[in-house]
Tab-separated table of C-alpha atoms in Angstrom:
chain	number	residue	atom	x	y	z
H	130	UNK	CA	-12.829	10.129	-26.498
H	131	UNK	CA	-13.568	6.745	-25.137
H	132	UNK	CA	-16.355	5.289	-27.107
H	133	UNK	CA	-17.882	3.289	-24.287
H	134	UNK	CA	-19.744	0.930	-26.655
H	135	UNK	CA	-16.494	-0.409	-27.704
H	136	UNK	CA	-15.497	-0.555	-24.438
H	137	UNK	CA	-18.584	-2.728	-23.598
H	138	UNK	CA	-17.383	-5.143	-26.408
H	139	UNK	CA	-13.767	-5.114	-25.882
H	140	UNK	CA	-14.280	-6.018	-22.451
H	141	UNK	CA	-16.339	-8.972	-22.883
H	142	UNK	CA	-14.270	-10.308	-25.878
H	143	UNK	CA	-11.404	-10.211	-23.170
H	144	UNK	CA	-13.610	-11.795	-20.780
H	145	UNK	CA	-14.325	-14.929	-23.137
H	146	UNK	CA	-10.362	-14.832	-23.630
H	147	UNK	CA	-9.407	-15.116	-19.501
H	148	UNK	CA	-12.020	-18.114	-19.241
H	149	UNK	CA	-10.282	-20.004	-22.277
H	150	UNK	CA	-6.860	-19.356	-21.500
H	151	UNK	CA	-6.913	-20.293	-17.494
H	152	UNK	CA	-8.724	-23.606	-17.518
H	153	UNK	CA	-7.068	-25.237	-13.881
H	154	UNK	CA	-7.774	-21.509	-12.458
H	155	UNK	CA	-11.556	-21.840	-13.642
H	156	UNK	CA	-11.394	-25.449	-11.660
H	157	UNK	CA	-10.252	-24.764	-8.298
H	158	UNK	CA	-12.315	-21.526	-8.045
H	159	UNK	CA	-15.604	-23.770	-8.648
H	160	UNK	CA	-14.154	-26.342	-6.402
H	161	UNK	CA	-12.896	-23.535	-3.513
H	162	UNK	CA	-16.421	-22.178	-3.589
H	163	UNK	CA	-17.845	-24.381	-1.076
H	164	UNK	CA	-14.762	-24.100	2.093
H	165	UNK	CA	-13.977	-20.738	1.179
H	166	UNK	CA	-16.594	-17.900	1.231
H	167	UNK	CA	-17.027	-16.643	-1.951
H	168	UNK	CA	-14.506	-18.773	-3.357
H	169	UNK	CA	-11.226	-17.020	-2.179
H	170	UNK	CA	-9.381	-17.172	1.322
H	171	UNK	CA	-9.295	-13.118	2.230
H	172	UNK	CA	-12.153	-11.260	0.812
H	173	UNK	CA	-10.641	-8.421	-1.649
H	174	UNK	CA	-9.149	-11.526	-3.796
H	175	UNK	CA	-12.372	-11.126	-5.499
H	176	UNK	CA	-11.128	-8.064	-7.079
H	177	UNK	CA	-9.135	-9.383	-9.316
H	178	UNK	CA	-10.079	-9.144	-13.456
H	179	UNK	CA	-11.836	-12.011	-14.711
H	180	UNK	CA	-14.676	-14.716	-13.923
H	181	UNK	CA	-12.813	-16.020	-11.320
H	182	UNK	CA	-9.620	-15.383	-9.730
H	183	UNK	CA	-6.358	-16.398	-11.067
H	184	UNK	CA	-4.751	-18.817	-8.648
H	185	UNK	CA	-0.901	-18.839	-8.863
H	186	UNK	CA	1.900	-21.717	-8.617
H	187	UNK	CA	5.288	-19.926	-8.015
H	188	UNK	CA	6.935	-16.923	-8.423
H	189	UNK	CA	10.268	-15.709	-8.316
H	190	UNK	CA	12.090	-12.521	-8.964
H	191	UNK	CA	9.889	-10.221	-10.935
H	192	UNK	CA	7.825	-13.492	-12.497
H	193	UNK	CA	4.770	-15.037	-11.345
H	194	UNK	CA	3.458	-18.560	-12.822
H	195	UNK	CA	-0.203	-19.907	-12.828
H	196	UNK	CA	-1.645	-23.042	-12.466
H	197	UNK	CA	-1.985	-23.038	-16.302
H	198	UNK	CA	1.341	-22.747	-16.228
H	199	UNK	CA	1.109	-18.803	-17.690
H	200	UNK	CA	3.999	-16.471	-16.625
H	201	UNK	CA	3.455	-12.863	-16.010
H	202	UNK	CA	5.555	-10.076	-15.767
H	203	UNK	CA	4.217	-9.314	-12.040
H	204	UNK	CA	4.103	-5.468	-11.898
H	205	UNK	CA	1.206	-5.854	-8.565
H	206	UNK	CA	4.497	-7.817	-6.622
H	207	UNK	CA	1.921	-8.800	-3.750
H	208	UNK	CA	0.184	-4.781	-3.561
H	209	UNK	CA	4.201	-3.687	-2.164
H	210	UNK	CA	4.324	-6.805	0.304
H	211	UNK	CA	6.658	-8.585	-2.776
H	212	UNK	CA	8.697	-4.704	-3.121
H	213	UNK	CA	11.765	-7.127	-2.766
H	214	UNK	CA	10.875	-9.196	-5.196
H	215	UNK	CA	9.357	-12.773	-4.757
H	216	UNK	CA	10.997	-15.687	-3.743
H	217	UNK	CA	14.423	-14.387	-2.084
H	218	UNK	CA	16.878	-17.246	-1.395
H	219	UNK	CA	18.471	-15.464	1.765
H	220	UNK	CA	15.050	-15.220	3.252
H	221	UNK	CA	14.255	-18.630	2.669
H	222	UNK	CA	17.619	-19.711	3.821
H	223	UNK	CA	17.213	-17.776	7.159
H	224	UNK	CA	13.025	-18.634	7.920
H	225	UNK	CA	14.376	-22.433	7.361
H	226	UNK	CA	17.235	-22.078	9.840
H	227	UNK	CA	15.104	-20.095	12.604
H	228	UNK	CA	12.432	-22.617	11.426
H	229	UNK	CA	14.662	-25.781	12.682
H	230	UNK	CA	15.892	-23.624	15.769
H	231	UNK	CA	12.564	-22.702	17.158
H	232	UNK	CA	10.004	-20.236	16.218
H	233	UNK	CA	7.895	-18.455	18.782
H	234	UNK	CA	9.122	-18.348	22.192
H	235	UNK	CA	7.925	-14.898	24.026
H	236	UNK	CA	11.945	-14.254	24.056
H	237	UNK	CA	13.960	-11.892	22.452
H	238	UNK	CA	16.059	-13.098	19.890
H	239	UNK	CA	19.500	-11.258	18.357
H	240	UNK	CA	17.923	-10.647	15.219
H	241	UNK	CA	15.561	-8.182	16.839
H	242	UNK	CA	17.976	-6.013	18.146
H	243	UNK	CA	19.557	-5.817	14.762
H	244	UNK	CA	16.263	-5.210	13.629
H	245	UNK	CA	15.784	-2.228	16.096
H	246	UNK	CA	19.022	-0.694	15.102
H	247	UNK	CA	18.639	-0.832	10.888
H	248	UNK	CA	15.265	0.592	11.269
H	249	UNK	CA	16.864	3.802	13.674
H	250	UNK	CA	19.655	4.048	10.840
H	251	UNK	CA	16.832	3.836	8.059
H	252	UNK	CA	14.049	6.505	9.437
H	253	UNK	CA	16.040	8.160	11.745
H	254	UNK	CA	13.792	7.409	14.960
H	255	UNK	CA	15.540	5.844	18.102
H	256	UNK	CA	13.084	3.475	19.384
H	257	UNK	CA	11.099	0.688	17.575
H	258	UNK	CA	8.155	-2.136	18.587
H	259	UNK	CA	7.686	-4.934	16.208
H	260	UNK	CA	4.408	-6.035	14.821
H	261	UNK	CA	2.866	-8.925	12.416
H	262	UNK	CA	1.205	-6.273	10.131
H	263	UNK	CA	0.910	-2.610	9.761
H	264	UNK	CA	-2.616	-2.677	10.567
H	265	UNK	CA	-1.692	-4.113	13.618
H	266	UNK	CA	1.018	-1.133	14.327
H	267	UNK	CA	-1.119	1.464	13.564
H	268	UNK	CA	-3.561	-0.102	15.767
H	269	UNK	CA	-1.131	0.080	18.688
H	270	UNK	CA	0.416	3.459	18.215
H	271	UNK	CA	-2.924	4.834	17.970
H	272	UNK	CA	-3.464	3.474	21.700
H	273	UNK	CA	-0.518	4.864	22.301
H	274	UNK	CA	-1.464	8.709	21.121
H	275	UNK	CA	-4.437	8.733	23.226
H	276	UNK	CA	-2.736	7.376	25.929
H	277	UNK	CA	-0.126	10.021	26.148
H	278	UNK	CA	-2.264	12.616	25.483
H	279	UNK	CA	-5.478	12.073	27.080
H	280	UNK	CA	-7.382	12.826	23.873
H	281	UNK	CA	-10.413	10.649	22.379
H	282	UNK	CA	-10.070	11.038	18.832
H	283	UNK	CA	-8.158	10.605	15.960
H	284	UNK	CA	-7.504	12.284	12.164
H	285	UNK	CA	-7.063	10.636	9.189
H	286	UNK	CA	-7.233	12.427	5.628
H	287	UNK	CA	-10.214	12.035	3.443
H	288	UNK	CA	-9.961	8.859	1.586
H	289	UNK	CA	-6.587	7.253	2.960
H	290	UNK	CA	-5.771	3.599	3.557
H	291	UNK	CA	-4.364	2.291	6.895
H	292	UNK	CA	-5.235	-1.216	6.821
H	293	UNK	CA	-8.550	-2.544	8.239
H	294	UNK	CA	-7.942	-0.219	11.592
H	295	UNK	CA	-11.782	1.131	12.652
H	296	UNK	CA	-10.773	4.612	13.087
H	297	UNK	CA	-9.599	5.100	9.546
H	298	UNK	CA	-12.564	3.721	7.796
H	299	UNK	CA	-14.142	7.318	7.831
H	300	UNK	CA	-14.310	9.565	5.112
H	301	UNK	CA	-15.886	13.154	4.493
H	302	UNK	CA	-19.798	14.267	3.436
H	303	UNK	CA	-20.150	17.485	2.936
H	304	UNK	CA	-19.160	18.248	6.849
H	305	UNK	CA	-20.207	14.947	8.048
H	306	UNK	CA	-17.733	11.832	9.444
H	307	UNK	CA	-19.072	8.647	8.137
H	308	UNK	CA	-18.213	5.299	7.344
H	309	UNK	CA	-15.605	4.786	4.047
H	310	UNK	CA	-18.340	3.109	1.829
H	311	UNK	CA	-17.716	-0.584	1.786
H	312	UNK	CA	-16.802	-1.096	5.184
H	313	UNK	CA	-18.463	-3.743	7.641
H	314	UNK	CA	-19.938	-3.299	10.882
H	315	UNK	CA	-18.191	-0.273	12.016
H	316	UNK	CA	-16.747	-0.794	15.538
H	317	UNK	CA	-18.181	2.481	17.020
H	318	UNK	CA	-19.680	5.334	15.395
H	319	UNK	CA	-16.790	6.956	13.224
H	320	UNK	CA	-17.689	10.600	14.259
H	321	UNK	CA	-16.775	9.679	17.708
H	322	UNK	CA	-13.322	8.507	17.215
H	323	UNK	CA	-12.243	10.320	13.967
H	324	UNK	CA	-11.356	13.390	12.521
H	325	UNK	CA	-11.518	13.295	8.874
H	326	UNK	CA	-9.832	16.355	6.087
H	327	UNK	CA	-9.385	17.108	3.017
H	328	UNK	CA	-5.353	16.159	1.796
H	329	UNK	CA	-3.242	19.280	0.727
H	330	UNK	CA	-5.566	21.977	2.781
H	331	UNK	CA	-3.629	22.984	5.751
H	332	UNK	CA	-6.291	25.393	6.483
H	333	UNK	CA	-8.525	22.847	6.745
H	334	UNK	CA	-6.112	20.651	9.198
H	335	UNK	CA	-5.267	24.067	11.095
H	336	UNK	CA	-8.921	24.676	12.069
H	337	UNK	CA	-10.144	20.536	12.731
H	338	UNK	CA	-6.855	20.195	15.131
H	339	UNK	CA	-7.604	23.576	17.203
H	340	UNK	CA	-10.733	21.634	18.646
H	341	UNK	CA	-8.388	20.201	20.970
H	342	UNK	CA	-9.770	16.446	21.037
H	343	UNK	CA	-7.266	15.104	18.166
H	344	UNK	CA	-4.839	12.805	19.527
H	345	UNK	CA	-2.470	12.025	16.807
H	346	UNK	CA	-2.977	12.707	12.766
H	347	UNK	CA	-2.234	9.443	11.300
H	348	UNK	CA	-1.257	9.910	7.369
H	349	UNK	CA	0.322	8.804	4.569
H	350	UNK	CA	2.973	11.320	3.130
H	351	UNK	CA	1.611	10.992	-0.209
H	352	UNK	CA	-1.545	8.772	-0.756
H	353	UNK	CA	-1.525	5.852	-2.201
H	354	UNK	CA	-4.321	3.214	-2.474
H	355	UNK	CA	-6.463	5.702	-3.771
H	356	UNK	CA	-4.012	6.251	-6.350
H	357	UNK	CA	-1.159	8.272	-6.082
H	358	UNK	CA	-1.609	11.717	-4.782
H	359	UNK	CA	1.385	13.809	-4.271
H	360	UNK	CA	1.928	16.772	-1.593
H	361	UNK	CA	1.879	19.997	-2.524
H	362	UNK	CA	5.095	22.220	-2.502
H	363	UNK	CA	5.610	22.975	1.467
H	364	UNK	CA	2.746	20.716	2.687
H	365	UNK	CA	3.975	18.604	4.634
H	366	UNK	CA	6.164	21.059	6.850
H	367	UNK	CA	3.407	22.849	6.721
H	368	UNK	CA	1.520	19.571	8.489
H	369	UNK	CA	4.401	19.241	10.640
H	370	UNK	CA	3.970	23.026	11.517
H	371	UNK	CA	0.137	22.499	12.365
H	372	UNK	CA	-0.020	19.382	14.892
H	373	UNK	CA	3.172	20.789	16.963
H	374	UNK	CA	1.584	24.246	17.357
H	375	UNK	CA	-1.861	22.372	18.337
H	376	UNK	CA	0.548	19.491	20.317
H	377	UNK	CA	-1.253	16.569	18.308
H	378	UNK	CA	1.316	13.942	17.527
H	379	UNK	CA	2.418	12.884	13.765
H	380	UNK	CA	2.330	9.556	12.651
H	381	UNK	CA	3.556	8.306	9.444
H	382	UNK	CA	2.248	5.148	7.683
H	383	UNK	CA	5.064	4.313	5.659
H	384	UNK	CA	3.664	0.986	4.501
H	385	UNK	CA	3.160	2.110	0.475
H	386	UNK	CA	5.456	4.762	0.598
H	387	UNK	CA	8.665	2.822	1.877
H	388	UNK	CA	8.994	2.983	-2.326
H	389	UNK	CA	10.211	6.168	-1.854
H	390	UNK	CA	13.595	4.795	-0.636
H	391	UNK	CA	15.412	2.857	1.926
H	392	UNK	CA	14.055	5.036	4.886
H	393	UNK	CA	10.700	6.051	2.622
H	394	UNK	CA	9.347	9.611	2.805
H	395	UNK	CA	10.641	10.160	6.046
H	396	UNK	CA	14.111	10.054	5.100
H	397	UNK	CA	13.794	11.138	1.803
H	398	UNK	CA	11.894	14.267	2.489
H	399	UNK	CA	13.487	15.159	5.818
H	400	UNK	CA	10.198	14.486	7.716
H	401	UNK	CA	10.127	14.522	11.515
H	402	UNK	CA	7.480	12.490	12.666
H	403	UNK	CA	6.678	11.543	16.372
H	404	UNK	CA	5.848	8.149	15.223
H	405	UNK	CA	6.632	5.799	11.620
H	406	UNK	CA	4.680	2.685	10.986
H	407	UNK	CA	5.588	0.587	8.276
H	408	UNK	CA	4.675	-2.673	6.820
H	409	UNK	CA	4.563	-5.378	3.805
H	410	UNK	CA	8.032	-5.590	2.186
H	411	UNK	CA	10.297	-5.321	4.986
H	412	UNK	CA	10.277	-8.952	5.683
H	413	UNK	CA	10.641	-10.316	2.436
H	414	UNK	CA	7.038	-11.300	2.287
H	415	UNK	CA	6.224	-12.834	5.922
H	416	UNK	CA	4.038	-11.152	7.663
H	417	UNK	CA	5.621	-8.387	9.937
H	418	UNK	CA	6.051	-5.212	10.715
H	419	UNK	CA	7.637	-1.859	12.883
H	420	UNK	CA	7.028	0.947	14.435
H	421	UNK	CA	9.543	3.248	15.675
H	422	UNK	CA	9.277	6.358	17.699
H	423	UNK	CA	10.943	9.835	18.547
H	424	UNK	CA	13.213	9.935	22.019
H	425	UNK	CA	10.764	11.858	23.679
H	426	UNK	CA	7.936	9.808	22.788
H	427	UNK	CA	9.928	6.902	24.148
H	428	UNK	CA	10.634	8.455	27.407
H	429	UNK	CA	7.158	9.172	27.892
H	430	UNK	CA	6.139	5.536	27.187
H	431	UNK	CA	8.821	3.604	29.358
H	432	UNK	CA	6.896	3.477	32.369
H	433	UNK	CA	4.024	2.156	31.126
H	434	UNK	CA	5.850	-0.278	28.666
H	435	UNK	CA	7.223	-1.971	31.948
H	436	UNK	CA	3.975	-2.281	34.161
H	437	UNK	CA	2.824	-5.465	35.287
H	438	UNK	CA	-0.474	-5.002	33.278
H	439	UNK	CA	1.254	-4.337	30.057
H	440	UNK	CA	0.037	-7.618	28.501
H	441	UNK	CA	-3.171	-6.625	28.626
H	442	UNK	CA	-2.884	-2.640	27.764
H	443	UNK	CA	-4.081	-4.634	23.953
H	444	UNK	CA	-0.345	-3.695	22.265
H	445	UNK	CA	1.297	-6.516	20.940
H	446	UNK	CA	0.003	-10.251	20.480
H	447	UNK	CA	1.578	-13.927	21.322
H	448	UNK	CA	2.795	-14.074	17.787
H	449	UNK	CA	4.177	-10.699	17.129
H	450	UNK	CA	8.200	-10.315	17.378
H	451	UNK	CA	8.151	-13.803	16.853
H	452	UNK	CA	12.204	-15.349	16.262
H	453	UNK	CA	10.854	-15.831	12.394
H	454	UNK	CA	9.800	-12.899	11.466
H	455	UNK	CA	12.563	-10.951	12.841
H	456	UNK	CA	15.323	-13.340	10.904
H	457	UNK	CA	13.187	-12.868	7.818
H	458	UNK	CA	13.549	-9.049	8.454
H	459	UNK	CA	17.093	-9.304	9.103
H	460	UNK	CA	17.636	-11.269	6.127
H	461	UNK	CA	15.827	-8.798	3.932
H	462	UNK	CA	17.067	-5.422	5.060
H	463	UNK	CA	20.101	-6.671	4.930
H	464	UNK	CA	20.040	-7.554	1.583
H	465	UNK	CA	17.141	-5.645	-0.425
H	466	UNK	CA	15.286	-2.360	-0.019
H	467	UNK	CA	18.855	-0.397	0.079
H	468	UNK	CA	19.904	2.390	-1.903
H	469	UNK	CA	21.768	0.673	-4.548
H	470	UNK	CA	18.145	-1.085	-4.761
H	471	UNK	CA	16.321	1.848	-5.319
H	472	UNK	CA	19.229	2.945	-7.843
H	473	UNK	CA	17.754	0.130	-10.048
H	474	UNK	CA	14.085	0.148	-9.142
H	475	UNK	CA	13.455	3.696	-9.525
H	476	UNK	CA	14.616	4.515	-12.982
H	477	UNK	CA	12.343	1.341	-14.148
H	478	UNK	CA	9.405	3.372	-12.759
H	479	UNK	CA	10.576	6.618	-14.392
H	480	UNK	CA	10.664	4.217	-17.900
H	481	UNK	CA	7.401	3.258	-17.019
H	482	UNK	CA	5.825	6.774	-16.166
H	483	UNK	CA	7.656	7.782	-19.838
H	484	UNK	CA	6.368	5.006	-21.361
H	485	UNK	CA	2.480	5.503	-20.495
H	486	UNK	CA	2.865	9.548	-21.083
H	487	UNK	CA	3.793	8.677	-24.443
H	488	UNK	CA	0.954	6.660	-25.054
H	489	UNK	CA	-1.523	8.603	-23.552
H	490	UNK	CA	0.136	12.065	-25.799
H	491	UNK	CA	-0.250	9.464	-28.918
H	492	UNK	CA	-3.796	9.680	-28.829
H	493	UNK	CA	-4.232	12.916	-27.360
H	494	UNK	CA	-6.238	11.844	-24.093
H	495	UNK	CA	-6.730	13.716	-20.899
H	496	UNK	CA	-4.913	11.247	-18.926
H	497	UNK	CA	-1.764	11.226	-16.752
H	498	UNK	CA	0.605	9.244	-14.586
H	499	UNK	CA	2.224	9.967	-11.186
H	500	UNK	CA	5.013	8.157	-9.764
H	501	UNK	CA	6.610	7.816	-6.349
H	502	UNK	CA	9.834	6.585	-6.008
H	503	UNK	CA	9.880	2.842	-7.522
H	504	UNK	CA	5.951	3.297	-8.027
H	505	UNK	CA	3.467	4.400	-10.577
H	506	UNK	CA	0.492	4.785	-11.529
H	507	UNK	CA	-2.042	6.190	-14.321
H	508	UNK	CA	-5.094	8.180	-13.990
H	509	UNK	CA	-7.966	8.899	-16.624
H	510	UNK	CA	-8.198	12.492	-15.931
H	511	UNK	CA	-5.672	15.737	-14.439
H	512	UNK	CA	-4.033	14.637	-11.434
H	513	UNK	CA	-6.024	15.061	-8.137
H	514	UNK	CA	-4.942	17.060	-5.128
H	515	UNK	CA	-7.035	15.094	-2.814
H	516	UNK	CA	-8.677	12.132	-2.164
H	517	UNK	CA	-11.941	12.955	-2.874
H	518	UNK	CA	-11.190	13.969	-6.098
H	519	UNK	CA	-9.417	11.007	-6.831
H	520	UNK	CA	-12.153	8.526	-5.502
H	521	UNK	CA	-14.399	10.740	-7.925
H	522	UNK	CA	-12.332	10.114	-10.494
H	523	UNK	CA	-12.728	6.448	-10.805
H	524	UNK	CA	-13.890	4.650	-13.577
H	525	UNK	CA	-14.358	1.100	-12.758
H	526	UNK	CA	-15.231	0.065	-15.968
H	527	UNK	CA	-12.454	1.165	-18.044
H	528	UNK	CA	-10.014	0.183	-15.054
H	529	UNK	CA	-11.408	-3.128	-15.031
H	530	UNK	CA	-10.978	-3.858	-19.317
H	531	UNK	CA	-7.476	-2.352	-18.624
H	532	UNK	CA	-6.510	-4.751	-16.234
H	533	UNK	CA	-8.074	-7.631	-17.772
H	534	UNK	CA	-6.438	-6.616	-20.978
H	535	UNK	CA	-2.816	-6.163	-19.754
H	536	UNK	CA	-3.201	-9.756	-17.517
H	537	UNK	CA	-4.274	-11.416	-20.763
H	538	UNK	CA	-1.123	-10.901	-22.485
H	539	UNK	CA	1.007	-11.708	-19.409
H	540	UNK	CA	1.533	-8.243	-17.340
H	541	UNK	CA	-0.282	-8.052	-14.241
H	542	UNK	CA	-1.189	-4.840	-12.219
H	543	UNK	CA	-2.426	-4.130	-9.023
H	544	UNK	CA	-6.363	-5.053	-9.144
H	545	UNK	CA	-7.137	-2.200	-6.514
H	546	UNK	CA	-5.788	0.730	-9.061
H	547	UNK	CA	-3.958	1.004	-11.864
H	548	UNK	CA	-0.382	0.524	-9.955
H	549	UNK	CA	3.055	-0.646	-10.932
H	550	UNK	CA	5.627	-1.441	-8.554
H	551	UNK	CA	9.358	-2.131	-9.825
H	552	UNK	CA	12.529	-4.083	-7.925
H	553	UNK	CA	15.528	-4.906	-8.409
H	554	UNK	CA	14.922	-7.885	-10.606
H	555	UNK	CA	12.538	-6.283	-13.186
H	556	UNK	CA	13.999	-5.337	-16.733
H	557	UNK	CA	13.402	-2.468	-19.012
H	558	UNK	CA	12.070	-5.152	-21.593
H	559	UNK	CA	9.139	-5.820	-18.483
H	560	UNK	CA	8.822	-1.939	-18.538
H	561	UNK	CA	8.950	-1.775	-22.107
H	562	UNK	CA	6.431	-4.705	-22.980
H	563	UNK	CA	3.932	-3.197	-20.685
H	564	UNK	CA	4.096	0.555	-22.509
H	565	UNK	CA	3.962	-2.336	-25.714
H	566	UNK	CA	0.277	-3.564	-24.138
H	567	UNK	CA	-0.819	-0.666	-22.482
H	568	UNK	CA	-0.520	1.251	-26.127
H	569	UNK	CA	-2.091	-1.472	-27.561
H	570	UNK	CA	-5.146	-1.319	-25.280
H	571	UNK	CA	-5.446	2.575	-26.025
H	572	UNK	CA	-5.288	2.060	-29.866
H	573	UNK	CA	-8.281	-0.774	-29.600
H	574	UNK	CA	-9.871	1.493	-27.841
H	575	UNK	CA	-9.842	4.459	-29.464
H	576	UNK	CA	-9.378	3.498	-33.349
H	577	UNK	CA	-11.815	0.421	-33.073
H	578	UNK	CA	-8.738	-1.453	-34.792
């Protein structure tokens, strides 16, 4: 029903409309083009809608101003490393008291230990390892699997996202392993390191893990960067079920899914992991994050944690556990990302998922939107049950006039997908005005008005 001719001409008219309204933006992303390759200082910046990206001056709550002094209603809140909400005044209070107090020692400081205990109360698991990203953490507990198991390989699920780690740029072809299209000079061959399935097909897990070679399964409860896609009914124990029977550890990347709730899926869905990573938000928006392990795992890893080689068994850095990132973690998990957080955030997404369904019925399209805890997120076709169907299902062109749309009349998204994210300091006018655009966008679209 989407006439893409239109679609072709709606998208450049709101081309011509980003260049005239962001001026300043258009100047500093000529001038950044010469120290910063292609323009930006971290490569997927360039994803963003528009000529050139948007460059920002503050932001605060659930607003974000540009250099052209533009607010937005900031629905992306830093892809879930803003889930708190931008510009927290405890945070800043406690990074600029640790700040004057000393930063990076190689020593402990209290904070971490309060750290180690709110994460066990959170997810449940005893034992927990700092990190300065979630990348990073899945990078070490990964190392760890193999290590305790004396296997080579790993398994992701077809299509996930854990960061920039090597092993889980690998996604399925036909029966082939081979490199997630896009990424750079893969490491190693990913058919050496990686086992790679389809999500929801535990028959498909069942008969990868009885190789025997698969350390660990690293995965996401429910994906997420490839849009949402939810487990099916009794999956997950059903995953749970498969890696003890073939004695493969479970790891769960929490990173995206801590929108679930104050302990993510894990506590919300009773999962029982032998590992949780998670990432982004918990620090209020420095860079950090955890990983926390089962008793048993722990036991198993205590010798090894204490050998004189340990600081160069590549876990942990110079920087990582540093005294400011754990009182910027303190400061936010004591403060945000609780349940009577959630008990705002969620029923803003559930507005939002109500709001787009209505739309989307309004002009009778094939479309739908899933939502996760304090997260949504609309697709142009049926929901898909894995990721291959959802990678399949992208349409770049009507995803990119969508997001270009909505950021011209001051809501922005996630550029990756088409992704909201709510906290505690969003409205349901912010939920509202973006149903207000989004049905606007349709209508254009589909009536040529």
């Amino acid at each position: 029903m989407i006439d893409r001719t239109r679609l072709t001409s709606l998208r450049a008219a709101e081309e011509e409309r980003f260049v005239s309204l962001h001026p300043r933006s258009a100047q500093l992303s000529e001038q950044a083009r010469g120290p910063l390759l292609a323009g930006v200082p971290m490569p997927w910046m360039t994803r963003w809608p528009g000529a050139f990206p948007l460059f920002f001056e503050s932001a605060s709550g659930a607003r974000l101003v540009d250099v052209d002094g533009i607010e937005y209603v900031d629905l992306c809140l830093g892809d879930t490393g803003a889930m708190t909400g931008h510009g927290l005044p405890q945070v800043a209070d406690a990074i600029a008291a640790r700040a004057r107090t000393g930063i990076t020692t190689m020593l402990p400081s209290a904070d971490a230990v309060w750290v180690g205990e709110e994460l066990a109360r959170r997810f449940g698991l005893p034992s927990w390892q700092l990190a300065m990203s979630a990348t990073d953490a899945n990078r070490f507990v990964l190392r760890f699997a193999r290590h305790l198991t004396g296997r080579p390989r790993i398994a992701v699920f077809d299509w996930c996202y854990h960061g920039t780690v090597d092993e889980t740029l690998a996604i399925l072809d036909g029966d082939r392993v081979v490199p997630r299209p896009g990424a750079m000079g893969p490491q190693v061959d990913v058919a050496v390191t990686t086992a790679v399935v389809p999500f929801n097909d535990l028959e498909a897990l069942d008969r990868r893990l009885a190789h025997g070679d698969v350390a660990c399964l690293l995965m996401e409860p429910a994906l997420t960067n490839i849009g949402i896609v939810l487990p099916d009914e009794g999956y997950l124990a059903g995953v749970r079920e498969v890696t003890r029977r073939h004695d493969v550890l479970l790891v769960i990347d929490e990173t995206h899914t801590l929108c679930a709730g104050p302990g993510g899926c894990t506590a919300a869905w009773g999962l029982e992991p032998d590992f949780v990573v998670v990432g982004k938000p918990i620090g209020g928006g420095i860079p950090c994050a955890a990983y926390g392990m089962s008793a048993e795992v722990a036991g198993r890893l205590l010798g090894p944690m204490v050998e004189a080689e340990v600081d160069v068994s590549g876990i942990g850095g110079t920087l990582t556990a540093n005294a400011l990132a754990t009182a910027a973690i303190r400061a936010t998990l004591s403060t945000c990302l609780r349940e009577e957080d959630f008990a705002v955030a969620v029923p803003l997404a559930e507005r939002f998922t109500d709001g787009v369904a209505g739309v989307i019925a309004e002009h009778g399209l094939d479309w739908h939107v899933q939502r996760l805890g304090c997260r949504a997120e609309y697709w142009f076709c049926p929901p898909p049950r894995d990721g291959a169907a959802a990678a399949a299902a992208t349409d770049e062109e009507l995803e990119a006039f969508l997001h270009l749309w909505c950021l011209n009349r001051g809501v922005l998204l996630t550029p990756f997908h088409n992704m909201a994210l709510f906290s505690p300091h969003h409205s349901e006018a912010d939920v509202d005005r973006h149903t207000e655009v989004f049905g606007a966008a349709i209508a254009a679209l589909t009536s040529g008005t």
